[in-house]
XYZ file of C-alpha atoms in Angstrom:
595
model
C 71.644 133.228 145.450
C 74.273 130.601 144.627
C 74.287 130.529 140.334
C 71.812 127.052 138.690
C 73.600 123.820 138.530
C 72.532 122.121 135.330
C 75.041 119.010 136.164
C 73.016 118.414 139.609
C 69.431 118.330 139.002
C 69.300 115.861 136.188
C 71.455 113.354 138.608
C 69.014 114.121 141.542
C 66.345 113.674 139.673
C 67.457 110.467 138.461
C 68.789 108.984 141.401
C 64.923 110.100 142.896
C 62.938 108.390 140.562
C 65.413 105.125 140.417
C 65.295 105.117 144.353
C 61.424 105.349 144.858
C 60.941 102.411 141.950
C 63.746 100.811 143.294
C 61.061 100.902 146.380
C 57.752 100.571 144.646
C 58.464 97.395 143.307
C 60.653 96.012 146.586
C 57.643 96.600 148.498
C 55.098 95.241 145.447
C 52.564 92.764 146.023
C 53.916 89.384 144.521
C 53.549 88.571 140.923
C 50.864 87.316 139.050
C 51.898 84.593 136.690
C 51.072 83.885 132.918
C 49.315 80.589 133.950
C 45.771 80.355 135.920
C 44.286 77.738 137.169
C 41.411 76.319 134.919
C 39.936 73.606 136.367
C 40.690 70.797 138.994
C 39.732 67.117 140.160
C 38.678 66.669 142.315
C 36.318 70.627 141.940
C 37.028 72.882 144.588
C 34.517 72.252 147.403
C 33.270 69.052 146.015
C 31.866 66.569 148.508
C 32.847 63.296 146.798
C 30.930 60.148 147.479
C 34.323 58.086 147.547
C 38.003 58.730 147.535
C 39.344 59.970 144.763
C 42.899 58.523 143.519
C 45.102 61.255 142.448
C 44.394 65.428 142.610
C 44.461 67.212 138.695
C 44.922 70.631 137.952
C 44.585 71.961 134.724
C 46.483 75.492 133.465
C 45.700 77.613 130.771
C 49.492 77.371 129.443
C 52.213 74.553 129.887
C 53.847 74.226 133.756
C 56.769 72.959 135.018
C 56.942 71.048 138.317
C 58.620 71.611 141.432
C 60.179 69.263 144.229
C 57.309 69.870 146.282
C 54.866 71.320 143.994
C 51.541 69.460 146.502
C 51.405 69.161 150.169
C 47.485 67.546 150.821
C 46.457 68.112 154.449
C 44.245 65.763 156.230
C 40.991 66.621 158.341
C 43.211 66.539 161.590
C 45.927 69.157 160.119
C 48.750 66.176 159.363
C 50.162 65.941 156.170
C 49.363 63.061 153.621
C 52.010 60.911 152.021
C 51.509 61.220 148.337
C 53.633 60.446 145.502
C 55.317 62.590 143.145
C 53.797 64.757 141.227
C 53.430 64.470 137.295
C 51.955 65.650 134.564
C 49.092 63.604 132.675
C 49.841 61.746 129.254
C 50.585 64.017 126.286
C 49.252 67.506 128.548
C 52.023 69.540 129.941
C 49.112 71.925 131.101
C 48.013 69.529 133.971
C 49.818 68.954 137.455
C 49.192 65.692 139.283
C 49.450 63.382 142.232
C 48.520 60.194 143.611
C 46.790 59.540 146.416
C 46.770 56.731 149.124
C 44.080 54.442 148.502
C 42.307 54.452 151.943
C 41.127 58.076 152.863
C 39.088 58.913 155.940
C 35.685 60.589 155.885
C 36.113 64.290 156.404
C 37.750 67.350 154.366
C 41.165 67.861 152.519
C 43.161 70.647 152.180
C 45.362 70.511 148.960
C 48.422 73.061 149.216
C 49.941 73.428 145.304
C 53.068 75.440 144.000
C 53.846 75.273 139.738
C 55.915 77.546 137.104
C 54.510 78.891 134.433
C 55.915 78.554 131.398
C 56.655 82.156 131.238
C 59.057 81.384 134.212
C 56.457 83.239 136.963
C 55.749 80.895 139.722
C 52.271 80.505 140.137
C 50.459 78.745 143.795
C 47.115 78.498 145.293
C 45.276 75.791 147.313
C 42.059 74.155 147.116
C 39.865 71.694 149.513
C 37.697 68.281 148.736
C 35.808 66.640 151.210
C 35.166 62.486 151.599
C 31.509 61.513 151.949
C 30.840 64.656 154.237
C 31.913 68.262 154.843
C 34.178 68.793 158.374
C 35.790 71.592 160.254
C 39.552 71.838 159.048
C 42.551 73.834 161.004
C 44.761 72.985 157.545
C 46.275 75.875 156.163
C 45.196 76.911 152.679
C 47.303 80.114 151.423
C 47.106 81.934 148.593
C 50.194 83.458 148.951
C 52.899 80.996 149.486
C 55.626 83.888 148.557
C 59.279 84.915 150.601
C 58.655 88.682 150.662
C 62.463 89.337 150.952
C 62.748 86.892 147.999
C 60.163 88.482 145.776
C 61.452 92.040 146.947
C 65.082 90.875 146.012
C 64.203 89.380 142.524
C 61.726 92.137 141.440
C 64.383 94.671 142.366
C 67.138 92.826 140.310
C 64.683 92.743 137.297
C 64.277 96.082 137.188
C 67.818 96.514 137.652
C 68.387 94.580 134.517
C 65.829 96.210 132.172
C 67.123 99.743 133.445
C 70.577 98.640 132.384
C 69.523 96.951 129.322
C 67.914 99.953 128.306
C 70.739 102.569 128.941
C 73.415 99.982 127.123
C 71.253 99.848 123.892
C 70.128 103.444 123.895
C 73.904 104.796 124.391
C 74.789 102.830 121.325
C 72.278 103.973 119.387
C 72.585 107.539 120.367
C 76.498 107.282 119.809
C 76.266 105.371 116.547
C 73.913 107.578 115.030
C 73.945 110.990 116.654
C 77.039 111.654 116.500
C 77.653 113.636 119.400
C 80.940 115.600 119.196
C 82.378 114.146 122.409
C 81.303 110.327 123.724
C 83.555 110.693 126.761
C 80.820 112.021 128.893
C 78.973 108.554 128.138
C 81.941 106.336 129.184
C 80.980 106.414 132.713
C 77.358 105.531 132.644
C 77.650 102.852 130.229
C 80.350 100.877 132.508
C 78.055 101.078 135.552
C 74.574 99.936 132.948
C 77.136 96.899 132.003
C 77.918 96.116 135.835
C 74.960 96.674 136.407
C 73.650 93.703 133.806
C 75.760 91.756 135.240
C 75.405 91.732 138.792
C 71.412 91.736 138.139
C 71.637 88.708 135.643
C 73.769 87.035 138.164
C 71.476 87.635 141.151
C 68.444 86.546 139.329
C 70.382 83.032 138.441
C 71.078 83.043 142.423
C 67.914 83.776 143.622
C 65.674 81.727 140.578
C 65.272 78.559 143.074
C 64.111 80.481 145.991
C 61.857 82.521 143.934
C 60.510 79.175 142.344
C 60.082 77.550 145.803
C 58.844 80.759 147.725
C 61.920 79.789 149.902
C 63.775 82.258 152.024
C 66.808 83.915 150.095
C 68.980 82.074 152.693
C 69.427 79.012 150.727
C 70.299 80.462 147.288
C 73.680 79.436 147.209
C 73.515 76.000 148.371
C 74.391 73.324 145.194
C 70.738 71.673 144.683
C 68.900 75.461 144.238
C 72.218 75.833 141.337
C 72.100 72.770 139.957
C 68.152 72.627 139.965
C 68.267 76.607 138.001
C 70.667 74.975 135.441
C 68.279 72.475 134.288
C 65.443 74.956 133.605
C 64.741 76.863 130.828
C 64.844 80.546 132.692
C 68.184 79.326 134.252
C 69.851 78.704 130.589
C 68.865 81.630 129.465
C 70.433 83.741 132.191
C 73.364 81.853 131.611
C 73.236 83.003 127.980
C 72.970 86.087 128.949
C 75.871 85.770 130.921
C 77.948 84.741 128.583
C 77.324 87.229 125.701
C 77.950 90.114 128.307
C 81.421 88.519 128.904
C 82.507 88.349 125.302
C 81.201 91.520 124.604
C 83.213 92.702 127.314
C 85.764 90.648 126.349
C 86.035 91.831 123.076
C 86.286 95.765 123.855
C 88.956 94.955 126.381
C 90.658 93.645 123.601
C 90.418 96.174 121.260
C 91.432 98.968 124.042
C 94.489 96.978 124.674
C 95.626 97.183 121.123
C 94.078 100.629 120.649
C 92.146 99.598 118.095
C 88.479 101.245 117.115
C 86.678 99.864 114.787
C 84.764 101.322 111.962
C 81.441 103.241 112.131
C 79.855 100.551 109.851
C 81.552 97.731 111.676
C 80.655 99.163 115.276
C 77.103 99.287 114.251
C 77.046 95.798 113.007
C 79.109 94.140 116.627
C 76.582 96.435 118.303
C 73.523 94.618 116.722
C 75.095 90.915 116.852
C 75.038 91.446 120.672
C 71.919 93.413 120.708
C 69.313 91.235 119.262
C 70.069 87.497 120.855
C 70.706 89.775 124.423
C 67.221 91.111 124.177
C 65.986 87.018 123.313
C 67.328 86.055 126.594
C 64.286 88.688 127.820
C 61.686 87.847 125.456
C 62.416 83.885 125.525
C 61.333 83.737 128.802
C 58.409 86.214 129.546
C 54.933 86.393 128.608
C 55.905 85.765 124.702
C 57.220 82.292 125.330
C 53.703 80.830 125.801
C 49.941 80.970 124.586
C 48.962 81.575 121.275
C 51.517 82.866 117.748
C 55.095 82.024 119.719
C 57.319 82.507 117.084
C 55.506 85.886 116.121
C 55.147 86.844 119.566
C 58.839 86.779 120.528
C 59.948 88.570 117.237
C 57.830 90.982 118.407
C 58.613 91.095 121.972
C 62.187 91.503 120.783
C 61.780 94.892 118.679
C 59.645 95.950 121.050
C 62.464 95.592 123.542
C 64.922 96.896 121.179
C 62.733 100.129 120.510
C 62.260 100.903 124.051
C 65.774 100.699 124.814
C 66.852 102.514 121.818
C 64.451 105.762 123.129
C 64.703 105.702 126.186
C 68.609 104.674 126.308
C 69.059 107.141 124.030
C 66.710 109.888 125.488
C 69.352 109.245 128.958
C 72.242 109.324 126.770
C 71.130 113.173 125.277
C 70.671 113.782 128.394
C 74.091 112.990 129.898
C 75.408 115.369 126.899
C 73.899 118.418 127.653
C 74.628 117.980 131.219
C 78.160 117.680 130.300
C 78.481 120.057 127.397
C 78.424 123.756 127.708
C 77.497 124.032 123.361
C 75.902 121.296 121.167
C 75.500 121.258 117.457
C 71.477 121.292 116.512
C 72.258 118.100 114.415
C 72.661 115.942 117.599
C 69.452 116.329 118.586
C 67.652 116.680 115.208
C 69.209 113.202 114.909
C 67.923 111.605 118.254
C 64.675 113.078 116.847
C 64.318 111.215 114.056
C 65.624 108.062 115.674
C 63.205 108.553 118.300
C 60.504 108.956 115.951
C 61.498 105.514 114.703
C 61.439 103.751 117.712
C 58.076 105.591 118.681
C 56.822 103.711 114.999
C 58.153 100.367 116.524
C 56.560 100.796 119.634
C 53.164 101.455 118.305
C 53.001 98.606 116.024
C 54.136 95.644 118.387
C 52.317 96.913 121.021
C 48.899 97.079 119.434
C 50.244 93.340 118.391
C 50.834 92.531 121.793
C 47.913 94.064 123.505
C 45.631 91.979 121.530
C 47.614 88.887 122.101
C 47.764 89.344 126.008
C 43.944 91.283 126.420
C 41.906 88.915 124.170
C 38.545 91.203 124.763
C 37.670 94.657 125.166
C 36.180 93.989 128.931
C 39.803 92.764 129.763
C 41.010 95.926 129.688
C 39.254 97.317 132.340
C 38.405 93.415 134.099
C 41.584 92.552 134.429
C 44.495 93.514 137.189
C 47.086 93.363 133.273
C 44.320 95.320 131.183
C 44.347 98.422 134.221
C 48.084 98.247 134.552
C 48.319 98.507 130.210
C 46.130 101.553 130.725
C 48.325 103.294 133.082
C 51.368 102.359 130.817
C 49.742 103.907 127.991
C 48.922 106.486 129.821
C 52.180 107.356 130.855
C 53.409 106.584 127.159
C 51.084 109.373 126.337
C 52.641 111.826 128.448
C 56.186 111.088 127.131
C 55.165 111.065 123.631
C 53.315 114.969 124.735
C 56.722 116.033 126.424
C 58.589 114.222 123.215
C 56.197 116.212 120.557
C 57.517 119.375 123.058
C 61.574 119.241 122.104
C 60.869 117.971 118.835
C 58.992 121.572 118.227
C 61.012 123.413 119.896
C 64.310 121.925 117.427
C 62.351 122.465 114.477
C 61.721 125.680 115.656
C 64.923 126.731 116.424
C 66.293 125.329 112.893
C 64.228 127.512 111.179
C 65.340 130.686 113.139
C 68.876 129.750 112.323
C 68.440 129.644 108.589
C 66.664 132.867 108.978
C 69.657 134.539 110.976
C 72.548 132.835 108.725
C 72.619 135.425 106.096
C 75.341 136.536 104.146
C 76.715 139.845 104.137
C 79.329 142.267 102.308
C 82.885 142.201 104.214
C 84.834 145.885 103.753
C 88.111 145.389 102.153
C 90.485 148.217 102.863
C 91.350 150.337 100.207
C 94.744 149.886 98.219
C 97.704 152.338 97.995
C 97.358 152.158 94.487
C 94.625 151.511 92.152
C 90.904 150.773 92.295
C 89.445 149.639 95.888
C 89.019 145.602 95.179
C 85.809 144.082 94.825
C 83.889 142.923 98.243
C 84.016 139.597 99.430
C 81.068 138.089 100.932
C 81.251 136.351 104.700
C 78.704 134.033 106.436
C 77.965 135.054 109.602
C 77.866 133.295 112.224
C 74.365 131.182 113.717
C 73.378 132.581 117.063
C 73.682 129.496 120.060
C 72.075 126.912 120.640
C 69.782 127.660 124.092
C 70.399 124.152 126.026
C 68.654 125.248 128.953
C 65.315 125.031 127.423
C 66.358 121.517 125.900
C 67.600 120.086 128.734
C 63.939 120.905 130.867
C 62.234 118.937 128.211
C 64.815 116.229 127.676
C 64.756 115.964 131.721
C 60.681 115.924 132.125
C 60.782 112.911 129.216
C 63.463 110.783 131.691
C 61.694 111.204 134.249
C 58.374 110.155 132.642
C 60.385 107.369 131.098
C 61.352 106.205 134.626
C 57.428 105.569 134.825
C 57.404 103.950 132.108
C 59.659 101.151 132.427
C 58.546 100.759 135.564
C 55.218 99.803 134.736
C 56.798 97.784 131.546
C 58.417 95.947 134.472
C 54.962 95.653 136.475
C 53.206 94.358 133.099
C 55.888 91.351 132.212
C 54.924 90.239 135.791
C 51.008 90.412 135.648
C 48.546 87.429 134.587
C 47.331 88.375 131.072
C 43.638 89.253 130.381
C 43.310 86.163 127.794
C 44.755 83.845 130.155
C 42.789 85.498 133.004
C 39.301 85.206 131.508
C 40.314 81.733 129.778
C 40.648 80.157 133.764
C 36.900 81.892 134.936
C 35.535 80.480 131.681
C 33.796 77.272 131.975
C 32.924 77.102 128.718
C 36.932 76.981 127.643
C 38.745 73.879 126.686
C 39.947 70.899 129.064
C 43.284 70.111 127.279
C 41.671 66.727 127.072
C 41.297 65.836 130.908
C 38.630 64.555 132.391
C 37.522 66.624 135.613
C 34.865 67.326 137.399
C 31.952 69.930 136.764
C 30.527 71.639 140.000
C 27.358 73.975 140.133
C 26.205 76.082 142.913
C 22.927 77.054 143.358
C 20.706 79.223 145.604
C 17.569 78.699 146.848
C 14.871 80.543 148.981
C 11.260 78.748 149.778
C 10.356 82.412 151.279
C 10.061 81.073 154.875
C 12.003 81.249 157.774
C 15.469 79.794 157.311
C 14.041 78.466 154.132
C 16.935 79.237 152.064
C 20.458 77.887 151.613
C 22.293 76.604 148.360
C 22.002 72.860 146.180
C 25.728 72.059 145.249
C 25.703 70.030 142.614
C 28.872 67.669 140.777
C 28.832 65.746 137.870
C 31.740 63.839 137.055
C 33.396 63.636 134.648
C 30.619 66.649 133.203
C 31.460 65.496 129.780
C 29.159 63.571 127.065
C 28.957 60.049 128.195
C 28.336 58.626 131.693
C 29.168 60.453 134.591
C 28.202 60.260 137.985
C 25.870 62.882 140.102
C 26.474 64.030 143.616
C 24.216 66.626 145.527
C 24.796 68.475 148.846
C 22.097 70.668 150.311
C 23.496 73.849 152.558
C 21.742 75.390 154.841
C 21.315 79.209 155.507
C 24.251 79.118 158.004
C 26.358 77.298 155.431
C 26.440 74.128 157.297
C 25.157 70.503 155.845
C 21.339 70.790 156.131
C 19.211 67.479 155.437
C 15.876 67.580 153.138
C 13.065 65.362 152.653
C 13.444 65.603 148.882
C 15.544 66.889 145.878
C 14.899 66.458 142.510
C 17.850 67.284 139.653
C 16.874 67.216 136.152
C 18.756 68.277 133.172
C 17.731 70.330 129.299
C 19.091 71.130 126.370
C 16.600 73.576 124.863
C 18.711 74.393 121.683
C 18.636 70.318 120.997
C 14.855 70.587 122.709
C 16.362 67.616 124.675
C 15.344 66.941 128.314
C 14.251 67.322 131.035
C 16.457 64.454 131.670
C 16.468 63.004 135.397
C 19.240 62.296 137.107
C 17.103 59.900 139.738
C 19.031 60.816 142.883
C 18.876 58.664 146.222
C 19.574 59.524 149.523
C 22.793 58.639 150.456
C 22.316 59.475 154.240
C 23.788 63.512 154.371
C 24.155 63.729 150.537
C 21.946 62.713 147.433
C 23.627 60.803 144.629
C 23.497 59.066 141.094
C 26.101 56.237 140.435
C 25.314 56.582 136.273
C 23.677 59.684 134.311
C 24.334 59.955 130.363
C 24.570 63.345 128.734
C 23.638 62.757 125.239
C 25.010 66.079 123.636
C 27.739 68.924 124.389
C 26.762 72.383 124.754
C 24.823 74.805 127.679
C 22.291 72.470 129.221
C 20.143 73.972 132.056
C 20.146 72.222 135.443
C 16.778 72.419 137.343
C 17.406 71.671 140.914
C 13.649 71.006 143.058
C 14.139 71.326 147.085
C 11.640 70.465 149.450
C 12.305 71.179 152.903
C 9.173 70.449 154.844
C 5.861 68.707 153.474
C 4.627 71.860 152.191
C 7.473 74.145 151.163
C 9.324 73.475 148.243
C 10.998 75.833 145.488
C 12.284 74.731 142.122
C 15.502 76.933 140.812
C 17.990 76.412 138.254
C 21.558 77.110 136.683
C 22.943 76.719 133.532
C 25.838 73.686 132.730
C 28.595 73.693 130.211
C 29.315 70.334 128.967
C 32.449 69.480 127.177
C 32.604 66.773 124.573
């Protein structure tokens, strides 16, 4: 049997983990972005008695536009000349755009493609009909991605956090472990800072087409450059650029004059690069919008800093017993403690920014961000369990070595002449430190790590619970914008094909005047006509109501030209459907109304 390699497994290992992430995320579903969808106006499905002028969508979070960020479809599949798209006075949330003044009777498809302002592109489409429901051939995806250009960027992402990680950690670990030999550590830290490089580049490259949902094709042409220049995920790659190059920069330097700087001074170079290199992450993911910015990023940023420190670190111990046939017990006694640190770090912004990007308990089960924090903490769990491991077995070993260091009488030999001379004592020697044992843990905690910034990466990519309950919450704010309410309700006379569904829209839905429409749906979904519908309207914490809305046939839909709500808060809508002279049914729904 050909003798154990220890300098083999740890690099298979690696390179197998690295490769099937690599893959995971290449072959991901796209990403989920910080931003949802709140409301629009015209409502999804709302049959409008007339035209409406413009199309507004409101976020949960501030959006920025893109060249074509709405393509509206007609009834007969040909696209509508609109004009460009906005956003509404004073509200960065919304997304708008004018309409032609003169639209046919029938159904429009609206086609609609923002950014967050957590950089994540975020799409979706929606369809209004004018005066009456029709068949439409339009396309309406939800997925307006590239899946080479989403594969491309999410694989360059990771890229950059895996690099980001192993630079920070290797200083750390080097600064304040003190192995007895760095050389082993050269290599890997040129190929993390390539590494950063190439990644940050490619992301600046491919920002555009990820933007767009455009093929990578067109990365390099001048308007996808100079468009990722003026945006705010496009500077910051830049800066991230640059500090990278004086960094690099600045060692090439000192090599040439053979210079190396102080402990104290190497430390303090390694943190002025550290921290504003980890901003350039945290500026520009999920901490750069909702609620508690300035908190949020100065957490995101130790919380990035932590993580690289351990898990940098726990690949830079690693690398040294791979490389290094006897290591003194303080090395990894030190990493120890330093992990311990980081571990304290970790805890404490992460509870900070689970809270912040959950909002409620039933998010973390409800939401595709609260499962994906579960399996993170899960696997956080199981590196802390295989981290608790090596710490024991160091403190064990410590305490056998003071045990076995003992000191013991030395013979002298006896003089020629005289008296034999007094003993002198001698220390004996400490038995050796057993690395195979330390270097099974240390490997089962990379590769656990390997999970774990894998699903970090996952996370920064995912819709957050808060924002993902906020946009199914009718009962959130508006920003201020006036749109549309639309209730659905079903009904069932207990006949027959005596059931079907009352679709109901007021608009604006706010306190004031606003105007009713009512479409009646049959039980195979199509337009069904009815002899009579009544929709009235209560407040029963106010003990206002019921309040009729007086609707008149409008030949295929029922409408009101002026109702007033009175009073915010939950009103309940009673809708009464009579379908022949004799059956009739009388259900109802409940109504948020905004101030």
């Amino acid at each position: 049997m050909p003798p154990y390699d220890h300098h083999r497994w740890p690099r298979r290992l690696t390179l197998l983990c690295a490769g099937l992430f690599l893959l995971l995320l290449g072959t991901a579903a796209p990403a989920s972005a910080h931003a949802a969808l709140r409301t629009s106006d015209p409502a999804d499905a709302a049959v409008l008695r007339t035209a409406p002028r413009q199309v507004t969508l409101t976020f949960t979070e501030p959006v920025a536009l893109l060249t074509d960020s709405f393509r509206v479809y007609d009834p007969t599949n040909h696209r509508v000349r609109t004009g460009p798209a906005d956003h509404a006075p004073d509200h960065s949330n919304t997304a708008r755009v004018s309409l032609p003044a003169e639209l046919a009777t029938g159904t429009y498809t609206v086609a609609w493609r923002v950014v967050s302002a957590d950089s994540h592109p975020v799409s979706g489409a929606l369809t209004f009909s004018v005066g009456r429901r029709t068949a439409t051939t339009a396309p309406a995806p939800d997925d307006t991605e590239n899946p080479a250009t989403a594969a491309l960027y999410n694989i360059a992402r990771y890229l950059a956090y895996l690099s980001l990680a192993l630079l920070l950690g290797t200083a750390a670990f080097v600064a304040y472990c003190r192995p007895p030999k760095a050389a082993p550590l050269r290599t890997p830290v040129l190929t993390a800072a390539w590494t950063l490089m190439a990644s940050t580049a490619a992301l600046f490259v491919l920002r555009a087409p990820y933007e767009e949902g455009t093929p990578p094709t067109g990365a390099l042409s001048p308007a996808s450059l100079a468009r990722t220049v003026t945006t705010r995920p496009g500077e910051l790659l830049l800066a991230r650029l640059a500090l990278l190059l004086l960094a690099a920069a600045t060692v090439a330097v000192l090599r040439a004059r053979r210079r190396r700087l102080p402990r104290r001074a190497t430390l303090a170079v390694a943190a002025t690069v550290s921290v504003p290199l980890s901003l350039t992450w945290s500026a520009a993911e999920h901490a750069s919008a909702g609620i508690q910015v300035p908190l949020a990023i100065t957490s995101a940023t130790l919380h990035l800093l932590a993580m690289g420190t351990w898990l940098g670190g726990l690949a830079a111990l690693l690398r040294i017993l791979s490389r290094t046939p006897s290591l003194p017990l303080s090395v990894p006694a030190r990493f120890s403690r330093l992990a311990l640190t980081s571990v304290t770090v970790l805890a404490v912004t992460g509870v900070y920014q689970a809270w912040r990007g959950l909002g409620s308990w039933q998010a973390l089960t409800d939401t595709a961000y609260g499962r994906t924090l579960l399996a993170k903490l899960a696997a956080v769990a199981a590196l802390l369990l295989a981290a608790a491991c090596s710490r024991t077995w160091i403190a064990r070993v410590a305490r056998a070595r003071s045990r076995t260091t003992t000191t013991t009488p030395a013979r002298i030999p006896e003089p020629a002449t005289g008296p034999p001379l007094p003993e002198e004592p001698v220390v004996s020697s400490a038995p050796p430190l057993p690395l195979h044992l330390l270097r099974r843990s240390v490997l089962a905690e990379a590769a656990v790590a390997m999970v774990v910034l894998a699903l970090t990466t996952l996370l920064t990519s995912t819709v957050p619970g808060r924002a993902a309950t906020e946009a199914t919450d009718p009962s959130g704010p508006v920003a201020g914008i006036p749109t549309a309410s639309v209730t659905t309700i079903p009904f069932d006379v207990g006949t027959p094909g005596g059931h079907g569904k009352v679709q109901v829209t007021l608009d604006p839905g706010r306190v004031g005047t606003s105007s009713v429409q009512a479409v009646v749906y049959g039980p195979d979904g199509g337009l069904s006509t009815v002899p009579e519908l009544r929709i009235t309207l209560t407040l029963p914490t106010q003990r206002i109501g019921p309040l009729d809305t007086r609707l008149t046939n409008r030949g295929g839909y029922w409408a009101s030209d002026a109702f007033t709500l009175p009073l915010p808060g939950t009103w309940t809508m009673r809708a009464t459907v009579r379908i022949s002279d004799l059956d009739q049914v009388t259900v109802s729904a409940p109504v948020r109304v905004a101030r």
